[in-house]
Coordinates of C-alpha atoms in Angstrom, one line a residue:
M24 CA 83.7 110.7 104.1
T25 CA 83.7 114.4 103.0
K26 CA 80.7 116.0 101.3
L27 CA 82.8 116.6 98.3
L28 CA 83.8 112.9 98.0
K29 CA 80.1 111.8 98.5
R30 CA 78.8 113.9 95.9
L31 CA 81.6 113.1 93.3
A32 CA 81.7 109.3 94.2
P33 CA 79.3 108.3 91.4
L34 CA 81.4 109.9 88.8
V35 CA 84.8 108.4 90.1
L36 CA 85.9 105.1 88.3
L37 CA 87.7 103.3 91.0
V38 CA 89.4 100.1 89.8
G39 CA 89.0 97.2 92.2
V40 CA 91.8 94.8 92.8
I41 CA 91.0 91.3 91.6
G42 CA 89.5 89.5 88.5
C43 CA 89.8 85.9 87.8
D44 CA 88.5 82.8 85.7
G45 CA 87.5 79.5 86.9
A46 CA 85.4 79.9 90.0
A47 CA 84.9 76.8 92.0
P48 CA 82.8 76.1 94.9
D49 CA 85.7 75.7 97.6
H50 CA 88.9 77.6 98.5
T51 CA 87.3 80.9 97.4
D52 CA 87.6 84.7 98.4
H53 CA 85.2 87.2 97.5
T54 CA 86.6 90.6 96.3
Q55 CA 84.8 93.6 94.9
N56 CA 85.4 94.2 91.3
D57 CA 85.0 97.3 89.3
E58 CA 81.2 97.5 89.5
G59 CA 81.3 96.8 93.4
A60 CA 83.7 99.5 93.9
H61 CA 81.1 102.0 92.7
G62 CA 78.4 100.7 95.1
G63 CA 77.1 97.9 92.9
S64 CA 76.8 94.3 94.4
A65 CA 78.9 92.5 92.0
A66 CA 81.7 90.6 93.5
T67 CA 84.6 88.4 91.9
V68 CA 85.0 84.9 93.4
I69 CA 88.7 84.1 93.6
T70 CA 89.5 80.5 93.9
K71 CA 92.4 79.6 96.1
G72 CA 94.7 76.6 95.4
T73 CA 96.3 74.3 97.9
H74 CA 99.3 76.7 98.1
G75 CA 97.2 79.9 98.8
G76 CA 97.7 81.1 95.2
R77 CA 95.1 82.0 92.6
L78 CA 93.6 78.9 90.9
L79 CA 93.0 79.2 87.2
L80 CA 90.9 76.6 85.5
D81 CA 90.6 75.5 82.0
G82 CA 88.9 72.2 81.7
D83 CA 90.8 69.6 83.6
F84 CA 93.9 71.6 83.3
A85 CA 94.7 74.0 86.3
L86 CA 97.4 76.4 87.2
E87 CA 97.8 77.9 90.7
L88 CA 99.9 81.2 90.7
S89 CA 101.1 83.0 93.6
I90 CA 103.4 85.9 94.4
F91 CA 106.1 84.6 96.7
E92 CA 108.0 87.2 98.7
N93 CA 108.9 85.4 102.1
G94 CA 112.6 86.5 102.5
V95 CA 113.0 87.0 98.9
P96 CA 112.0 89.7 96.4
P97 CA 108.7 89.4 95.1
E98 CA 108.5 86.6 92.3
F99 CA 105.9 84.4 90.7
H100 CA 105.5 80.6 91.8
A101 CA 103.3 78.3 89.8
W102 CA 101.9 74.7 90.3
V103 CA 100.2 72.8 87.6
T104 CA 97.7 69.7 87.9
E105 CA 95.7 68.0 85.2
G106 CA 92.6 66.2 86.3
G107 CA 93.6 66.9 90.0
K108 CA 96.9 65.2 89.6
P109 CA 100.4 67.1 89.7
V110 CA 102.1 67.6 86.4
A111 CA 105.8 67.7 86.3
P112 CA 106.9 71.4 86.2
G113 CA 109.5 70.7 83.3
E114 CA 106.6 69.4 81.0
V115 CA 104.9 72.8 81.2
N116 CA 106.1 75.9 79.1
L117 CA 104.6 78.9 81.0
R118 CA 104.8 82.7 80.1
I119 CA 103.4 85.6 81.8
T120 CA 102.9 89.2 80.5
L121 CA 102.2 92.1 83.1
T122 CA 100.8 95.3 81.4
R123 CA 101.2 98.1 83.8
L124 CA 99.6 101.6 83.7
G125 CA 101.0 103.4 80.9
G126 CA 101.6 100.3 78.6
V127 CA 104.7 99.2 80.2
K128 CA 105.0 95.3 79.9
D129 CA 107.0 92.9 82.0
E130 CA 107.7 89.5 80.3
I131 CA 108.2 86.6 82.7
N132 CA 109.4 83.2 81.8
F133 CA 109.5 80.3 84.3
Q134 CA 112.1 77.4 85.1
Q135 CA 111.4 74.3 87.3
Q136 CA 112.5 74.5 90.8
E137 CA 111.6 71.5 92.9
D138 CA 107.8 70.8 92.5
F139 CA 106.9 74.2 91.0
L140 CA 107.7 76.7 88.3
R141 CA 109.6 79.9 89.3
G142 CA 109.3 83.2 87.5
D143 CA 112.8 84.5 86.3
M144 CA 112.2 88.2 87.3
M145 CA 111.2 90.4 90.3
V146 CA 107.6 91.5 90.4
Y147 CA 108.3 95.1 91.7
E148 CA 105.6 97.1 93.3
P149 CA 102.9 98.1 92.9
H150 CA 101.5 94.9 92.0
S151 CA 99.0 96.5 89.9
F152 CA 98.6 95.2 86.4
V153 CA 96.8 93.3 83.7
V154 CA 97.9 89.6 84.0
S155 CA 98.2 87.5 80.7
I156 CA 99.1 84.0 81.0
D157 CA 99.9 81.4 78.5
A158 CA 100.7 77.7 79.4
R159 CA 101.6 75.2 77.0
Y160 CA 101.3 71.3 78.0
G161 CA 100.8 68.3 76.1
G162 CA 100.5 70.1 72.7
E163 CA 97.6 72.5 74.0
T164 CA 97.8 76.0 75.0
H165 CA 95.9 77.5 77.9
H166 CA 95.2 81.1 78.3
W167 CA 94.0 83.4 81.1
E168 CA 93.8 87.1 81.6
Y169 CA 92.6 89.2 84.6
D170 CA 92.9 92.4 86.2
N171 CA 95.1 92.6 89.2
F172 CA 94.9 96.3 90.3
E173 CA 95.9 97.9 93.6
G174 CA 96.4 101.7 94.7
R175 CA 94.8 102.7 91.5
T176 CA 91.8 105.0 90.5
R177 CA 90.4 106.7 87.3
I178 CA 89.2 110.3 87.8
A179 CA 87.8 112.6 85.1
P180 CA 89.8 115.8 84.5
D181 CA 86.8 117.9 85.7
I182 CA 86.5 115.9 88.8
A183 CA 90.2 116.0 89.5
T184 CA 89.8 120.1 89.2
A185 CA 87.0 119.7 91.7
F186 CA 89.1 117.6 94.0
G187 CA 91.8 120.5 93.7
L188 CA 94.4 117.9 92.7
E189 CA 97.8 119.5 91.5
T190 CA 100.6 117.7 89.8
E191 CA 104.3 118.4 88.8
L192 CA 106.9 116.4 87.1
A193 CA 109.4 114.5 89.3
G194 CA 112.9 115.5 88.5
P195 CA 116.2 117.0 89.6
A196 CA 116.2 119.3 92.9
T197 CA 118.5 120.8 95.6
I198 CA 118.1 119.4 99.0
F199 CA 119.1 121.7 101.7
E200 CA 120.2 119.6 104.8
T201 CA 119.2 121.3 108.1
V202 CA 119.7 121.2 111.8
E203 CA 116.7 122.0 114.0
V204 CA 117.5 124.1 117.0
Y205 CA 115.5 126.0 119.7
G206 CA 115.9 129.5 121.4
R207 CA 114.1 132.7 121.9
I208 CA 113.9 136.2 120.9
V209 CA 116.0 138.8 122.8
P210 CA 116.5 142.5 122.4
N211 CA 119.2 143.7 119.9
E212 CA 121.9 144.9 122.4
E213 CA 123.2 147.3 119.7
S214 CA 119.7 149.0 119.6
V215 CA 119.7 149.4 123.5
R216 CA 120.3 152.8 125.2
R217 CA 120.5 153.5 128.9
V218 CA 120.1 157.2 129.2
T219 CA 121.7 159.4 132.1
A220 CA 121.9 162.8 132.8
R221 CA 125.0 164.9 131.5
F222 CA 125.1 166.6 134.9
D223 CA 123.8 165.5 138.2
G224 CA 120.9 167.6 139.3
L225 CA 117.3 167.8 140.4
L226 CA 114.7 166.1 138.5
E227 CA 112.0 168.9 137.8
S228 CA 109.7 166.8 135.5
V229 CA 109.5 163.5 133.7
T230 CA 107.4 163.3 130.5
V231 CA 107.6 159.6 129.7
S232 CA 106.5 156.2 131.1
V233 CA 107.4 152.5 130.7
G234 CA 106.0 151.3 127.4
D235 CA 105.7 154.7 125.6
L236 CA 106.9 154.9 122.0
V237 CA 109.4 157.7 121.7
T238 CA 111.1 159.4 118.7
Q239 CA 114.8 160.2 118.5
G240 CA 115.3 163.7 120.2
Q241 CA 111.9 163.6 122.1
R242 CA 112.1 165.1 125.6
L243 CA 112.2 162.6 128.4
A244 CA 112.9 164.9 131.4
T245 CA 113.9 168.3 132.7
V246 CA 116.8 168.5 135.3
E247 CA 118.2 171.6 137.2
S248 CA 122.0 171.2 137.4
N249 CA 123.4 171.0 141.0
E250 CA 126.3 173.1 140.0
S251 CA 125.0 175.9 137.7
L252 CA 121.2 175.8 138.8
S253 CA 120.4 176.1 135.1
R254 CA 117.8 173.9 133.6
F255 CA 118.6 171.2 130.7
Q256 CA 116.7 168.7 129.0
I257 CA 117.3 164.9 128.6
T258 CA 116.4 163.7 125.2
A259 CA 115.8 160.4 123.6
P260 CA 118.9 159.2 121.7
I261 CA 117.1 156.8 119.7
A262 CA 113.7 156.0 118.6
G263 CA 112.2 153.0 120.5
V264 CA 110.2 151.9 123.5
I265 CA 110.8 153.0 127.1
T266 CA 111.4 149.6 128.8
D267 CA 112.8 150.9 132.3
R268 CA 112.2 154.3 134.0
N269 CA 114.1 155.1 137.2
A270 CA 113.3 158.8 137.4
H271 CA 110.7 160.8 139.3
P272 CA 110.2 164.4 139.7
G273 CA 112.1 165.9 142.9
E274 CA 114.9 163.1 143.1
Q275 CA 118.5 163.7 142.2
T276 CA 119.8 161.9 139.2
E277 CA 122.8 160.7 141.1
G278 CA 124.7 159.5 138.0
R279 CA 122.2 156.5 137.5
A280 CA 120.6 155.3 134.4
L281 CA 117.2 157.0 134.4
F282 CA 115.6 155.4 131.2
T283 CA 116.2 152.4 129.0
I284 CA 115.2 152.5 125.4
I285 CA 115.1 149.8 123.1
D286 CA 114.6 150.0 119.4
T287 CA 112.8 146.9 118.3
S288 CA 112.8 147.5 114.7
S289 CA 115.6 144.9 115.0
V290 CA 115.9 141.8 117.3
W291 CA 118.0 138.9 118.0
A292 CA 117.2 135.2 117.8
E293 CA 119.5 133.4 120.2
L294 CA 119.5 129.7 119.2
A295 CA 121.0 127.0 121.5
I296 CA 123.6 124.8 119.5
F297 CA 124.3 121.6 121.4
P298 CA 127.8 119.7 121.1
Q299 CA 126.6 117.2 118.4
D300 CA 125.7 120.0 115.9
R301 CA 128.6 122.5 117.0
T302 CA 130.9 121.4 114.1
Q303 CA 128.3 121.9 111.5
V304 CA 127.1 125.3 112.4
V305 CA 129.4 128.2 111.4
V306 CA 128.9 132.1 111.0
N307 CA 126.9 133.2 107.9
V308 CA 125.1 129.8 107.2
P309 CA 121.4 130.4 106.4
V310 CA 118.7 129.8 109.0
R311 CA 115.0 130.0 109.1
V312 CA 113.5 131.4 112.3
M313 CA 110.0 130.2 113.1
A314 CA 107.9 131.4 116.2
T315 CA 106.6 128.6 118.3
G316 CA 102.9 128.3 117.9
E317 CA 102.6 131.1 115.5
D318 CA 102.7 131.6 111.8
L319 CA 105.7 133.7 111.7
H320 CA 109.0 133.1 110.2
Q321 CA 111.9 134.9 108.7
Q322 CA 115.1 133.9 106.6
G323 CA 118.3 135.1 108.2
S324 CA 121.9 134.0 108.8
I325 CA 124.3 133.0 111.7
S326 CA 125.9 136.3 112.6
R327 CA 127.7 135.2 115.8
I328 CA 128.5 132.1 117.7
D329 CA 129.4 132.5 121.4
I330 CA 132.4 131.0 122.6
V331 CA 131.2 130.6 126.3
T332 CA 129.2 127.5 127.0
Q333 CA 125.9 127.6 128.7
P334 CA 125.1 125.7 131.7
N335 CA 123.1 123.2 129.5
Q336 CA 126.3 122.7 127.5
S337 CA 125.0 124.5 124.4
V338 CA 126.6 127.5 122.8
L339 CA 124.4 130.3 121.6
A340 CA 124.2 131.4 118.1
R341 CA 122.6 134.8 117.1
V342 CA 120.5 135.8 114.2
V343 CA 119.4 139.2 113.5
L344 CA 115.9 139.7 112.5
D345 CA 114.3 142.8 111.0
N346 CA 111.2 143.6 113.0
P347 CA 109.4 146.8 111.6
N348 CA 106.1 145.8 112.7
G349 CA 107.1 144.6 116.2
K350 CA 105.7 141.0 115.6
W351 CA 109.0 139.5 116.9
V352 CA 108.7 140.1 120.7
P353 CA 111.4 139.6 123.3
G354 CA 111.0 136.5 125.3
M355 CA 109.1 134.8 122.4
F356 CA 110.2 131.1 122.0
V357 CA 111.4 130.2 118.5
T358 CA 112.6 127.3 116.4
G359 CA 115.7 127.5 113.8
E360 CA 116.3 125.5 110.8
I361 CA 119.9 126.0 110.2
Q362 CA 121.2 125.0 106.6
V363 CA 124.3 122.7 107.0
G364 CA 124.5 121.1 103.6
E365 CA 123.3 121.5 100.1
Y366 CA 123.1 118.8 97.6
A367 CA 122.1 118.2 94.0
V368 CA 119.9 115.3 93.6
P369 CA 118.9 113.5 90.3
L370 CA 115.2 112.8 91.4
A371 CA 113.0 114.5 94.3
V372 CA 109.4 114.9 95.0
K373 CA 107.5 117.3 97.3
R374 CA 107.0 116.1 100.8
M375 CA 103.3 117.3 100.7
G376 CA 102.4 114.8 98.2
L377 CA 103.6 111.7 100.2
Q378 CA 101.0 109.3 101.7
A379 CA 101.3 106.1 103.7
F380 CA 100.1 103.0 101.6
R381 CA 100.2 99.7 103.3
D382 CA 103.7 99.7 104.7
F383 CA 105.2 102.2 102.1
S384 CA 105.6 105.8 101.5
V385 CA 103.9 106.6 98.2
V386 CA 103.1 109.3 95.6
F387 CA 100.4 109.0 93.1
A388 CA 101.5 108.9 89.6
Q389 CA 99.2 110.3 86.9
I390 CA 98.9 108.9 83.4
G391 CA 95.9 110.4 81.5
D392 CA 92.9 110.0 83.9
E393 CA 94.3 107.3 86.0
Y394 CA 96.1 107.5 89.2
E395 CA 98.4 104.9 90.8
V396 CA 100.6 104.4 93.7
R397 CA 104.4 104.5 93.3
M398 CA 106.2 102.8 96.2
L399 CA 109.5 105.1 97.0
D400 CA 112.7 104.4 98.3
L401 CA 113.6 107.7 100.1
G402 CA 116.7 109.6 100.9
R403 CA 117.8 113.0 102.2
Q404 CA 115.0 115.8 102.6
D405 CA 114.6 119.2 103.6
G406 CA 111.4 121.0 104.6
E407 CA 110.1 121.0 100.9
R408 CA 111.3 118.1 99.1
I409 CA 112.8 114.6 99.5
E410 CA 115.0 112.6 97.5
V411 CA 113.8 109.5 95.5
L412 CA 116.3 106.7 95.4
G413 CA 114.2 104.1 93.8
G414 CA 110.4 103.4 92.8
L415 CA 109.8 106.4 90.6
E416 CA 110.9 107.2 86.9
Q417 CA 112.3 110.7 86.3
G418 CA 109.7 112.9 84.5
T419 CA 106.7 111.0 86.1
R420 CA 103.8 113.4 86.7
Y421 CA 102.6 112.7 90.2
V422 CA 100.2 114.4 92.6
T423 CA 101.5 117.2 94.9
T424 CA 98.3 118.7 96.4
N425 CA 95.3 116.9 98.0
S426 CA 96.7 113.4 97.2
Y427 CA 95.1 112.3 100.5
L428 CA 91.6 112.4 98.5
L429 CA 93.2 109.7 96.3
K430 CA 94.3 107.5 99.2
A431 CA 90.7 107.9 100.9
D432 CA 89.1 107.1 97.4
I433 CA 91.2 103.9 97.1
E434 CA 90.8 102.8 100.6
K435 CA 86.9 103.2 100.6
S436 CA 86.9 100.6 97.6
G437 CA 88.1 97.9 99.8
A438 CA 90.9 96.9 97.3
S439 CA 93.3 94.3 98.6
H440 CA 96.7 93.2 97.8
D441 CA 96.3 90.0 96.1
H442 CA 98.9 87.4 95.9

């Protein structure tokens, strides 16, 4: 646990999972209640029935309630006994109200099916609610109410600020579909100059070395012409870096390239496009280039796609990168995210807000000073956002930053998924 969590834990009201009525000495399960989640010793005793559900007692009348989800969407099943003997399901009028965070109520009625009562609607996730039960049998009404919370915590606003929690409203967004490719930085061939002497002759002096920065017009060497025996200077045609020198005093120029100068203020990112992505990548589409292992990235576009296939069956796509500070070094490995699609979606959340909870990807919805998981059905995504197909209402305020602290806080409570 972090020092911050340890210091703030007494101030955080973390709601436990289970409360129940009618404890019995057998078929019991012990789960922390609200007090226990704050370091207290109190524990709720959950009585289990013969079908593994929660057993609720009112005198001789007993109701066993379970959320059944084996091969079907989650739904309530109930069994009734009186004096330890089964009661015909058709003789019981059962109604359950689930009050969720924010005051949303689910009203569930029951019909007989075989030897049990079956709820008439799906109990959707999260299974976190106040359960209110009314059962009528033999002219009498039996009532129970308990909290069945999971994935929920209460945090005061000042503590949320100390946690660094940030939120936003879930709503429409544009998802940019991308293809991830790899490549490397190479010199911009349009900014490379190979310098020769205008007339062959004897190199009298050379004033630069490999690695030197030169300015346009700077003297590189002095040559005595073989024809006229007059002296002339070789100067830099562009500003840049001397990357190759093939000139030494006392040698003949012999028509060869004496110097190579590269202007590194602009470089190319050459990205390998493999067959499965070729039809999606075209000239002018946006691309984000990122240096491997470094916090260096730049937005650009595909300026050219080669027509010649490389030995590994890829074709090279070129991105021109501005490089005024020389951070993009030729030979550097890079990753490219090429945009190949753009979709307007009605509902999306930031990927940084996602957490794993049980078998779900969730965000934490905020209602007042309470936070609760929302299990999401997810769709398309890009580097920042992901489409939500189900599990979250548009306009829900959810946690985008430091949501892992909420997950850690809930997990340390020992809260369970009670059925």
